[in-house]
């Protein structure tokens, strides 16, 4: 007798991980680039701190609003499509069952088995709606991401990411390179952690984020130096 092996999967449908990842990276890159750009034009510590704090607050609020709006809009669109599907299941259950049979047989399921399952689902409208949503829309109706979770994750993670390159400045350490080095370490560490969560080499993820953030900082520094001159 074969003993089933228990295993667990990470939650990939809640929306929190994507929002947190995007928020942290955006916070780091945005504030590193802002500080580098302004630092290319001026070495005034007060100006650099003001720039970083403004970027942190404005960016965190913007990210939260953007994530909330995008996730809520997506959920509302899914709800509208589910309403259409629920109507079709009510007025044309046989046609909807035929759709499932066609989809399953196209994937190699025996016709008789596909027909049997589709006919059983006709007697359970809510389960039929769930199956149709997965087959036709690629979503699970009761597992949609929360817009509030996405907004909160984005706000907090952006703020934390944006704070990292600010730390040397807040402690009174004026050289621009210190903020950039600390920000670079933050980029590498965040990229490495995300890579580990997705079972990819940590050093590759860290290096990729460091290079991307460094390119953004380099570009804004050059522009800031040019405009400052």
CSV table of C-alpha atoms in Angstrom, one decimal, residues 125-216:
chain,number,residue,atom,x,y,z
A,125,UNK,CA,-24.4,24.9,-9.4
A,126,UNK,CA,-21.9,26.5,-7.0
A,127,UNK,CA,-19.3,23.8,-7.6
A,128,UNK,CA,-20.0,24.0,-11.4
A,129,UNK,CA,-19.3,27.8,-11.2
A,130,UNK,CA,-16.1,27.1,-9.4
A,131,UNK,CA,-14.9,24.6,-12.0
A,132,UNK,CA,-16.0,26.9,-14.9
A,133,UNK,CA,-14.2,29.8,-13.4
A,134,UNK,CA,-11.0,27.8,-13.1
A,135,UNK,CA,-11.3,26.4,-16.6
A,136,UNK,CA,-12.4,29.5,-18.5
A,137,UNK,CA,-11.1,32.4,-16.4
A,138,UNK,CA,-8.1,30.8,-14.6
A,139,UNK,CA,-9.3,31.9,-11.1
A,140,UNK,CA,-10.7,30.4,-8.0
A,141,UNK,CA,-13.8,32.4,-6.9
A,142,UNK,CA,-13.2,32.2,-3.2
A,143,UNK,CA,-9.5,32.7,-3.3
A,144,UNK,CA,-9.2,36.1,-5.0
A,145,UNK,CA,-6.5,38.4,-3.7
A,146,UNK,CA,-7.5,41.0,-1.1
A,147,UNK,CA,-7.0,44.6,-2.2
A,148,UNK,CA,-6.4,45.7,1.5
A,149,UNK,CA,-3.7,43.0,1.9
A,150,UNK,CA,-2.0,44.2,-1.3
A,151,UNK,CA,-2.2,47.9,-0.3
A,152,UNK,CA,-0.9,47.3,3.2
A,153,UNK,CA,2.0,45.0,2.0
A,154,UNK,CA,3.0,47.6,-0.6
A,155,UNK,CA,2.9,50.5,1.8
A,156,UNK,CA,5.0,48.8,4.5
A,157,UNK,CA,7.5,47.2,2.2
A,158,UNK,CA,8.0,50.3,0.1
A,159,UNK,CA,8.6,52.3,3.2
A,160,UNK,CA,11.1,49.8,4.6
A,161,UNK,CA,12.9,49.6,1.3
A,162,UNK,CA,13.0,53.3,0.9
A,163,UNK,CA,14.4,53.7,4.4
A,164,UNK,CA,17.5,51.6,3.9
A,165,UNK,CA,19.5,54.1,1.7
A,166,UNK,CA,18.3,56.9,4.1
A,167,UNK,CA,19.9,55.4,7.2
A,168,UNK,CA,23.4,56.7,6.8
A,169,UNK,CA,22.0,60.2,6.1
A,170,UNK,CA,19.7,60.1,9.1
A,171,UNK,CA,22.7,59.2,11.3
A,172,UNK,CA,24.5,62.3,10.0
A,173,UNK,CA,26.9,60.5,7.7
A,174,UNK,CA,27.2,62.9,4.8
A,175,UNK,CA,29.2,61.1,2.0
A,176,UNK,CA,26.8,60.1,-0.8
A,177,UNK,CA,28.7,56.9,-1.4
A,178,UNK,CA,27.7,55.6,2.0
A,179,UNK,CA,24.0,55.9,1.2
A,180,UNK,CA,24.5,54.2,-2.1
A,181,UNK,CA,26.6,51.3,-0.6
A,182,UNK,CA,23.9,50.7,2.1
A,183,UNK,CA,21.2,50.8,-0.6
A,184,UNK,CA,23.2,48.4,-2.8
A,185,UNK,CA,23.5,46.0,0.1
A,186,UNK,CA,19.8,46.3,0.6
A,187,UNK,CA,19.1,45.5,-3.1
A,188,UNK,CA,21.4,42.5,-3.0
A,189,UNK,CA,19.9,41.1,0.2
A,190,UNK,CA,16.3,41.6,-1.0
A,191,UNK,CA,17.0,40.0,-4.3
A,192,UNK,CA,18.7,37.1,-2.6
A,193,UNK,CA,15.8,36.5,-0.2
A,194,UNK,CA,13.2,36.6,-3.1
A,195,UNK,CA,15.4,34.2,-5.1
A,196,UNK,CA,15.4,31.8,-2.1
A,197,UNK,CA,11.6,32.0,-1.8
A,198,UNK,CA,11.3,31.0,-5.5
A,199,UNK,CA,14.0,28.3,-5.2
A,200,UNK,CA,16.4,30.1,-7.4
A,201,UNK,CA,20.2,30.7,-6.7
A,202,UNK,CA,20.3,33.4,-4.1
A,203,UNK,CA,23.5,35.0,-5.5
A,204,UNK,CA,22.0,35.4,-8.9
A,205,UNK,CA,18.8,37.1,-7.7
A,206,UNK,CA,20.9,39.4,-5.5
A,207,UNK,CA,23.3,40.3,-8.2
A,208,UNK,CA,20.5,40.9,-10.7
A,209,UNK,CA,18.7,43.4,-8.4
A,210,UNK,CA,22.0,45.1,-7.6
A,211,UNK,CA,22.8,45.6,-11.2
A,212,UNK,CA,19.3,46.9,-12.0
A,213,UNK,CA,19.3,49.3,-9.1
A,214,UNK,CA,22.9,50.4,-9.8
A,215,UNK,CA,21.9,51.2,-13.4
A,216,UNK,CA,19.0,53.4,-12.2
